[in-house]
mmCIF file of C-alpha atoms and ligand atoms in Angstrom:
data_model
loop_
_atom_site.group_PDB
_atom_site.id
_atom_site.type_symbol
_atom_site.label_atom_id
_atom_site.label_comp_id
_atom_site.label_asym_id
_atom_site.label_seq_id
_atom_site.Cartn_x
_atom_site.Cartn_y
_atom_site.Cartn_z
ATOM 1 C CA UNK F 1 -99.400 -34.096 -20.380
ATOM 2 C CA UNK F 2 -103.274 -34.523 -21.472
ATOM 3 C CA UNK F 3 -104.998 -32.337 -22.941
ATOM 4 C CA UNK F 4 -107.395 -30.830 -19.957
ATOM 5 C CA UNK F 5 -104.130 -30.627 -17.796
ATOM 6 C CA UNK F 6 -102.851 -28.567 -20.592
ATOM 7 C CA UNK F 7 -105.960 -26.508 -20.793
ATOM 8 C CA UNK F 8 -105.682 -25.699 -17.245
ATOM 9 C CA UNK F 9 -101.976 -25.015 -16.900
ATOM 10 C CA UNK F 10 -102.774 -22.314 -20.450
ATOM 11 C CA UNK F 11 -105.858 -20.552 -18.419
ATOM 12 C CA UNK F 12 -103.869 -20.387 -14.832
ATOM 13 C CA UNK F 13 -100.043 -19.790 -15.556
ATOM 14 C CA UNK F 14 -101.035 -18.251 -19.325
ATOM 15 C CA UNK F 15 -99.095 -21.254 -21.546
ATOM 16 C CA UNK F 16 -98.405 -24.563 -22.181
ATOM 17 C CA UNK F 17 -96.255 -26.959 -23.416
ATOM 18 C CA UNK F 18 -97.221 -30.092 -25.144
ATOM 19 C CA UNK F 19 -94.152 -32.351 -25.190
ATOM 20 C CA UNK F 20 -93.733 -34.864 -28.816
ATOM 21 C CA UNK F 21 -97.139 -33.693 -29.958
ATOM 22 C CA UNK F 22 -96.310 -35.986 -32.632
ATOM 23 C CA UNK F 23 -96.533 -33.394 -35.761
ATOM 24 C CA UNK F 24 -93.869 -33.189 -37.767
ATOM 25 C CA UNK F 25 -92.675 -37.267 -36.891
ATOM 26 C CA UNK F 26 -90.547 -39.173 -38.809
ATOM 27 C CA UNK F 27 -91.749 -39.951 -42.347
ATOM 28 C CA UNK F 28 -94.284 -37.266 -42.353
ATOM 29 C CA UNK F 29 -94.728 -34.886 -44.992
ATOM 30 C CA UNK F 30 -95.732 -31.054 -44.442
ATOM 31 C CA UNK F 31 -99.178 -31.767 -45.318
ATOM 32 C CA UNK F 32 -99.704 -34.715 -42.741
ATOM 33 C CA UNK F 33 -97.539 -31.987 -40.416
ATOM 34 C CA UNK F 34 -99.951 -29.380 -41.491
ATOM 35 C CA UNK F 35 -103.335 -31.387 -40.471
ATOM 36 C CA UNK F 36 -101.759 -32.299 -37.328
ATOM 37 C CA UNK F 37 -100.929 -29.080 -35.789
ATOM 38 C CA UNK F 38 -104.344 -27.859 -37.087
ATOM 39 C CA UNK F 39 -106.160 -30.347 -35.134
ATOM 40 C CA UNK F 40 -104.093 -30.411 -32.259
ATOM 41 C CA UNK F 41 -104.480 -26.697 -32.094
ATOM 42 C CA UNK F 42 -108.090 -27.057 -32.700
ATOM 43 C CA UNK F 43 -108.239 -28.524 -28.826
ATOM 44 C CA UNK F 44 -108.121 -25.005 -27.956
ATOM 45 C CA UNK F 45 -109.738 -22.636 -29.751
ATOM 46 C CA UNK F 46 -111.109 -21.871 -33.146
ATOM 47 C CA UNK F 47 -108.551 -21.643 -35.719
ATOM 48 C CA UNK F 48 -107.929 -18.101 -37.613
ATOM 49 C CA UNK F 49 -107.547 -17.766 -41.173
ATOM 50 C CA UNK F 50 -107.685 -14.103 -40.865
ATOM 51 C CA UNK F 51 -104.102 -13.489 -41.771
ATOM 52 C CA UNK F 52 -102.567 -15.377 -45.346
ATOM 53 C CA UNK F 53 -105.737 -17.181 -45.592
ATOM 54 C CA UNK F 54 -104.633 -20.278 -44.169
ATOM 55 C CA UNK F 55 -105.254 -21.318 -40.700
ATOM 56 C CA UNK F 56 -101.188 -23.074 -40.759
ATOM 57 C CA UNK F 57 -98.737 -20.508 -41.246
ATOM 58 C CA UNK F 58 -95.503 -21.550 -41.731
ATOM 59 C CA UNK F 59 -92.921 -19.829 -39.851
ATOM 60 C CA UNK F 60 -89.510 -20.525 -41.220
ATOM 61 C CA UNK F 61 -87.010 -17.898 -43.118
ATOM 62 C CA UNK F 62 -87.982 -16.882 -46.554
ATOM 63 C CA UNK F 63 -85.134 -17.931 -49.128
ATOM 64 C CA UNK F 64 -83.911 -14.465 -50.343
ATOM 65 C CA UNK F 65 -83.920 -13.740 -46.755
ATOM 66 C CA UNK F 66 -86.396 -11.073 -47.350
ATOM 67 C CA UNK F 67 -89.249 -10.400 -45.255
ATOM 68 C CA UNK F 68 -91.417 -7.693 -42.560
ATOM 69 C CA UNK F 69 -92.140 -9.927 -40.100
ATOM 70 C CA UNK F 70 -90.650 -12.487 -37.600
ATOM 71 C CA UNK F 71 -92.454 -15.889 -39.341
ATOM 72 C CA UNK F 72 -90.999 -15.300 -42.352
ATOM 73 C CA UNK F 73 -87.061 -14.351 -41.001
ATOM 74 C CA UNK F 74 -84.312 -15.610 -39.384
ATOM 75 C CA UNK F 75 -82.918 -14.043 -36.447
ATOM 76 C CA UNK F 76 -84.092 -13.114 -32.924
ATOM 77 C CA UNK F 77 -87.367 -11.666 -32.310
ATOM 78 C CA UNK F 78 -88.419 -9.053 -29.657
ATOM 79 C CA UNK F 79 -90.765 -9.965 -27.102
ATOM 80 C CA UNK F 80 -94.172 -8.896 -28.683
ATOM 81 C CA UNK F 81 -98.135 -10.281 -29.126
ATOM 82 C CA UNK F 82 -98.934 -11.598 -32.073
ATOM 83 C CA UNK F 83 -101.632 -9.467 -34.574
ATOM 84 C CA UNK F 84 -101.563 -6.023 -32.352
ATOM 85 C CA UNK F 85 -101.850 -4.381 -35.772
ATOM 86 C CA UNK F 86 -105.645 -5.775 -35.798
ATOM 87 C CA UNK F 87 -108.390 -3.824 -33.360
ATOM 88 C CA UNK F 88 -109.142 -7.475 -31.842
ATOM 89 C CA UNK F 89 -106.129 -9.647 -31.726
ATOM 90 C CA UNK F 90 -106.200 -13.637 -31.602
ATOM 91 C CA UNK F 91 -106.549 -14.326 -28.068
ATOM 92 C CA UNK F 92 -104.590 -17.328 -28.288
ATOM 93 C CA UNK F 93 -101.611 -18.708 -30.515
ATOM 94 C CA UNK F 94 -100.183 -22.090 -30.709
ATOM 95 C CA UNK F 95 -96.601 -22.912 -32.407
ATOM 96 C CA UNK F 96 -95.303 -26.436 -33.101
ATOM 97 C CA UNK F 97 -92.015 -27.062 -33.840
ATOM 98 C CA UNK F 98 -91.010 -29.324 -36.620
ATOM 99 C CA UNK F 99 -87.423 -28.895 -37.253
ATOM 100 C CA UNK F 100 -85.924 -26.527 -34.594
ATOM 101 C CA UNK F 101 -82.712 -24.788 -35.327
ATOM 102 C CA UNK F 102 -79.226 -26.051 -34.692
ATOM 103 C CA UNK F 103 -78.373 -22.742 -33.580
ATOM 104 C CA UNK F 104 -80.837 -21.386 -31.456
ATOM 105 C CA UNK F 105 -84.031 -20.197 -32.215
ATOM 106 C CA UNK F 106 -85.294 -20.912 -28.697
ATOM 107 C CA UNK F 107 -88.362 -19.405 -27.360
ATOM 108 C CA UNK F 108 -89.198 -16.790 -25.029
ATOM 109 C CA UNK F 109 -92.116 -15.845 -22.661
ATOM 110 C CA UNK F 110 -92.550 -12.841 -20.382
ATOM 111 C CA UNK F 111 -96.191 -12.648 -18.781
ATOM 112 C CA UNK F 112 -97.969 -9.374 -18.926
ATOM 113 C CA UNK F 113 -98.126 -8.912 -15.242
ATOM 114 C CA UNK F 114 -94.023 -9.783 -15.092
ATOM 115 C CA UNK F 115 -94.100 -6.949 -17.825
ATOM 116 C CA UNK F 116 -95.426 -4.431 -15.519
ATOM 117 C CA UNK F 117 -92.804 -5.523 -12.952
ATOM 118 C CA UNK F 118 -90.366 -5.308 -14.912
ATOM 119 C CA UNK F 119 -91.415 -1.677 -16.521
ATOM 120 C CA UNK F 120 -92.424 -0.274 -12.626
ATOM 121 C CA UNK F 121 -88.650 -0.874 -12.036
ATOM 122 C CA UNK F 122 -87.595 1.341 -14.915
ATOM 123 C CA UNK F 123 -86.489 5.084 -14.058
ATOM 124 C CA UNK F 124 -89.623 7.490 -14.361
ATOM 125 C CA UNK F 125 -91.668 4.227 -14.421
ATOM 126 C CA UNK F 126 -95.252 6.443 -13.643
ATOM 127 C CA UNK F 127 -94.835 8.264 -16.888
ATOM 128 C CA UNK F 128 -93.823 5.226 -18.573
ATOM 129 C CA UNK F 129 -96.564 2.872 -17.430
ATOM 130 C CA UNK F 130 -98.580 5.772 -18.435
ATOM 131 C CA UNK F 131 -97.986 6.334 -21.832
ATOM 132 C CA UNK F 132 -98.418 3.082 -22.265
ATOM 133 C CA UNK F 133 -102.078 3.172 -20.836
ATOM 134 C CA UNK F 134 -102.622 5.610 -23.521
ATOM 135 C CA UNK F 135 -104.503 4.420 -26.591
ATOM 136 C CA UNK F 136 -101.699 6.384 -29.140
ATOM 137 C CA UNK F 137 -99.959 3.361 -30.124
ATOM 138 C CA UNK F 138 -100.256 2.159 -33.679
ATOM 139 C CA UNK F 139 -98.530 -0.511 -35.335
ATOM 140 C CA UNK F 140 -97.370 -1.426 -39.353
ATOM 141 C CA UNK F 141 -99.338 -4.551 -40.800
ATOM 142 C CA UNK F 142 -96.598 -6.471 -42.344
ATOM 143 C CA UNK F 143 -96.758 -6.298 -45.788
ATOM 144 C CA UNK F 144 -97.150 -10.166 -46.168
ATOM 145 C CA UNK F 145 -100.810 -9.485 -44.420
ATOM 146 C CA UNK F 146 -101.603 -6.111 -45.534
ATOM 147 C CA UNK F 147 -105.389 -6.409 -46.927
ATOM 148 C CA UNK F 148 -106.830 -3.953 -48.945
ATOM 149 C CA UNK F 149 -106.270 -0.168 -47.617
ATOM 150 C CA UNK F 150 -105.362 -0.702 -44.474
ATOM 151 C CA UNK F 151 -101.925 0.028 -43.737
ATOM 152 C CA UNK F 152 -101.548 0.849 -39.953
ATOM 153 C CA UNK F 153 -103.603 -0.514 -36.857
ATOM 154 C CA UNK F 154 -106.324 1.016 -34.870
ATOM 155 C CA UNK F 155 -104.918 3.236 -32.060
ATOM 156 C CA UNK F 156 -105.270 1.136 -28.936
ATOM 157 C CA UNK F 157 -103.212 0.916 -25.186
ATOM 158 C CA UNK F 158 -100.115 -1.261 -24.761
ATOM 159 C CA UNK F 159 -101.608 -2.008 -21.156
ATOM 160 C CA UNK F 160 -104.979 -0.547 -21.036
ATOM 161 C CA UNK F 161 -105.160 -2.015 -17.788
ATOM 162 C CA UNK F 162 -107.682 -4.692 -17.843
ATOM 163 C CA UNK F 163 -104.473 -7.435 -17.226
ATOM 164 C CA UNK F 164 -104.162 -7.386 -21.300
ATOM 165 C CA UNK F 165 -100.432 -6.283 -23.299
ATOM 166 C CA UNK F 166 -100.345 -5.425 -26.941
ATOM 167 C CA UNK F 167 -96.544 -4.739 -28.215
ATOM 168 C CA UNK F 168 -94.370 -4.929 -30.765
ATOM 169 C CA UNK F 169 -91.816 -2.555 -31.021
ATOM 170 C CA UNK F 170 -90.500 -2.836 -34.371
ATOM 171 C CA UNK F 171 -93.265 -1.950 -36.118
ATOM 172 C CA UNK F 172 -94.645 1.269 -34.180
ATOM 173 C CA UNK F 173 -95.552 3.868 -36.570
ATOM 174 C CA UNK F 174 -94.084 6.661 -35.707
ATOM 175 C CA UNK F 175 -95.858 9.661 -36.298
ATOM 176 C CA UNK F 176 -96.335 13.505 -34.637
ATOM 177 C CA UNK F 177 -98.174 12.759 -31.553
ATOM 178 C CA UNK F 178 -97.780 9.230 -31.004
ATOM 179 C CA UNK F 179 -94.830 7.596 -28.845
ATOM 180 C CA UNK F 180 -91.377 8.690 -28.841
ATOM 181 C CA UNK F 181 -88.940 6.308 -30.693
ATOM 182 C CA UNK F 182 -86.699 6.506 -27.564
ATOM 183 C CA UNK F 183 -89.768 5.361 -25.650
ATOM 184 C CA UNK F 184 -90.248 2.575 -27.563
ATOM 185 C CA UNK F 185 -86.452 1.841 -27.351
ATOM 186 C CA UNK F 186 -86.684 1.763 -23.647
ATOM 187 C CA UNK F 187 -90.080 -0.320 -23.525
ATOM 188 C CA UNK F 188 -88.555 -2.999 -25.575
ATOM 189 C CA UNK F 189 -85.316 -3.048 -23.852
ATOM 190 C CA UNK F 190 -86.768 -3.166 -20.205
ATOM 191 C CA UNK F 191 -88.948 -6.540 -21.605
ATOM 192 C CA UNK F 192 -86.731 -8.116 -22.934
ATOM 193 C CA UNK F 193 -83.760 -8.093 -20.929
ATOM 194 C CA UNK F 194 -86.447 -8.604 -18.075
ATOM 195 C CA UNK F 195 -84.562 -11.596 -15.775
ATOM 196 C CA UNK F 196 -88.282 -12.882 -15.298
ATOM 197 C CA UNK F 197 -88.007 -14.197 -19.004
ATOM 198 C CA UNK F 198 -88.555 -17.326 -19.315
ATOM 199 C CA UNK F 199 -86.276 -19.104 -22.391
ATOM 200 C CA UNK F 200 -86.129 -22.580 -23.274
ATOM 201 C CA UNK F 201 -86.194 -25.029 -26.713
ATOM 202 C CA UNK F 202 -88.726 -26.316 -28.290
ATOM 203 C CA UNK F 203 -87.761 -29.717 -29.528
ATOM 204 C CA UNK F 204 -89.398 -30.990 -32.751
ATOM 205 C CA UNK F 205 -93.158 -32.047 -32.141
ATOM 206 C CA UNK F 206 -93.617 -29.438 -29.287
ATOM 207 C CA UNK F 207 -96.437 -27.285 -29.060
ATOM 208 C CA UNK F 208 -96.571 -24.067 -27.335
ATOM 209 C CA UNK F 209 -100.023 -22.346 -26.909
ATOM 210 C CA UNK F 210 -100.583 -19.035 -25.214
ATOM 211 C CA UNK F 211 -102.475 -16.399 -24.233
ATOM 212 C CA UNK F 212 -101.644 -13.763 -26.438
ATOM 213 C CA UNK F 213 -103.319 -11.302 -24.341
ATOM 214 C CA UNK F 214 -101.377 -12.260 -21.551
ATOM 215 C CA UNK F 215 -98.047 -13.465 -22.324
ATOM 216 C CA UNK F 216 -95.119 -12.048 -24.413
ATOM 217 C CA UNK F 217 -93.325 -14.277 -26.962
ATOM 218 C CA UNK F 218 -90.426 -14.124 -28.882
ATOM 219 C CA UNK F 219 -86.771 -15.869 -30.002
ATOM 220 C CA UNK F 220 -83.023 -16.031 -29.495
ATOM 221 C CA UNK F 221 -81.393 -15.465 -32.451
ATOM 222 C CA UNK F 222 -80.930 -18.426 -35.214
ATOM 223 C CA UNK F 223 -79.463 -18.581 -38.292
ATOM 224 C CA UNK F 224 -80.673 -22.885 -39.593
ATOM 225 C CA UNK F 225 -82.766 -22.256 -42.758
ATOM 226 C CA UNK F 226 -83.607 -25.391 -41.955
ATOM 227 C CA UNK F 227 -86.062 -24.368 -38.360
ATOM 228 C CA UNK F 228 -89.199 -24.730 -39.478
ATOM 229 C CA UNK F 229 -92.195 -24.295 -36.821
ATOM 230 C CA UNK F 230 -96.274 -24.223 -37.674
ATOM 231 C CA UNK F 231 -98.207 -21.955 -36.184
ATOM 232 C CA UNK F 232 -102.238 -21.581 -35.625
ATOM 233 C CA UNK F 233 -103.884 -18.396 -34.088
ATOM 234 C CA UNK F 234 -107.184 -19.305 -32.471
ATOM 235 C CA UNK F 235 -110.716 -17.460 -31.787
ATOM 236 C CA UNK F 236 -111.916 -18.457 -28.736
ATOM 237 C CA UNK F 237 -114.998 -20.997 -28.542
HETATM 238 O O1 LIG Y 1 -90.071 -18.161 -34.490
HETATM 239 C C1 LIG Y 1 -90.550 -18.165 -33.369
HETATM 240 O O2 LIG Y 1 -90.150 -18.905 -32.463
HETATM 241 C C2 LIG Y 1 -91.684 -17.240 -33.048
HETATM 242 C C3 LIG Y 1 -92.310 -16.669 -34.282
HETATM 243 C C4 LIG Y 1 -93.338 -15.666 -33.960
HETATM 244 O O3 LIG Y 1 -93.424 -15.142 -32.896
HETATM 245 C C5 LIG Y 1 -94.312 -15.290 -34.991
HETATM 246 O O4 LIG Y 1 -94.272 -15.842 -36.086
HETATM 247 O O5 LIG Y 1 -95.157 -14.429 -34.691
HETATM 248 FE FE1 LIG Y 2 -95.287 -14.057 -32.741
#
């Protein structure tokens, strides 16, 4: 696929795949990896150093298996948007595989209007969908970002309603006032066993970018210390 067919498919369907990108090739060293995914994700947006001060981020399990957020474990990850602990999120994120697992590891995408499909079929769905237009919800900053003072997000709307989702639902603070921790238990579960989930492998030199403001991401399980993908948040031109 070239590169304005890939722009198109990531502004009409939300993401795209970019098949043997060529990052993380045969011979290659991170660093050469590195550059490439930076300027391949540089086709789409501005790259963020907002978060670790590097624009590449390294998402692979941290040795001592140790860690408070998904880059740096192993292990499935919940559908969620990436940097909803931040008043103004990234509105787009792309991922390139370099070594995918042997076991798993593959990705997932729910869109943010299948999200609403799939929460409207919940029991009580109006009360649902309506906390969840509520600006209550506040979320952790992992501790590998955490900046100065602040600890916990901005309160902001899951799905203010503009088309938008924030969510993450391990790392809702929970505190008097703010969303239930059965709610939360029931928001997650509805996404993410959602059939219109799309799940599927990225094979090494893939690149996934998407709308982080309108598609969920997340993983199957893996255990491979070995996975290794880059990832690049981007600003908008
Ligand atoms: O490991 C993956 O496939 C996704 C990682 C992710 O979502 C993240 O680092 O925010
Ligand atoms: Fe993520």
């Amino acid at each position: 696929m070239d590169l304005v067919t890939a722009r198109r498919e990531l502004r009409d369907q939300g993401w795209t795949v970019l098949r043997r990108s060529g990052v993380g090739s045969a011979g290659g060293d991170m660093d050469n990896a590195a550059a490439l995914a930076l300027a391949l994700a540089a086709e789409f947006g501005r790259p963020s150093r907002r978060d670790g001060g590097a624009a590449v981020w390294p998402v692979r399990p941290a040795p001592d298996g140790n860690g408070s957020t998904f880059s740096v474990t192993a292990g499935e990850a919940g559908l969620h948007t990436d940097s909803q602990y931040h008043a103004n999120p990234e509105p787009l994120v792309c991922m390139v595989a370099v070594r995918p697992a042997e076991d798993g590891g593959h990705t997932r995408l729910l869109t943010a209007s299948d999200a609403v499909a799939a929460l409207t079929r919940e029991p009580g769905s109006s009360n649902l969908l309506h906390a969840l237009a509520t600006p209550v919800w506040q979320w952790r900053v992992p501790r590998e970002f955490a900046a100065g003072e602040r600890t916990v997000s901005p309160a902001a709307a899951v799905l203010p309603g503009d088309g938008t989702i924030r969510w993450r639902a391990d790392n809702v603070v929970r505190r008097h006032g703010g969303p239930a921790p059965q709610l939360v238990a029931r928001v997650a579960h509805a996404l993410d066993t959602a059939p219109e989930v799309r799940t599927f492998p990225l094979e090494a030199g893939d690149a996934l970018i998407l709308d982080n403001r309108r598609v969920l991401h997340g993983r199957t399980s893996f255990g491979d210390p070995r996975r290794l993908l880059l990832r690049v948040r981007l600003w908008e031109r």
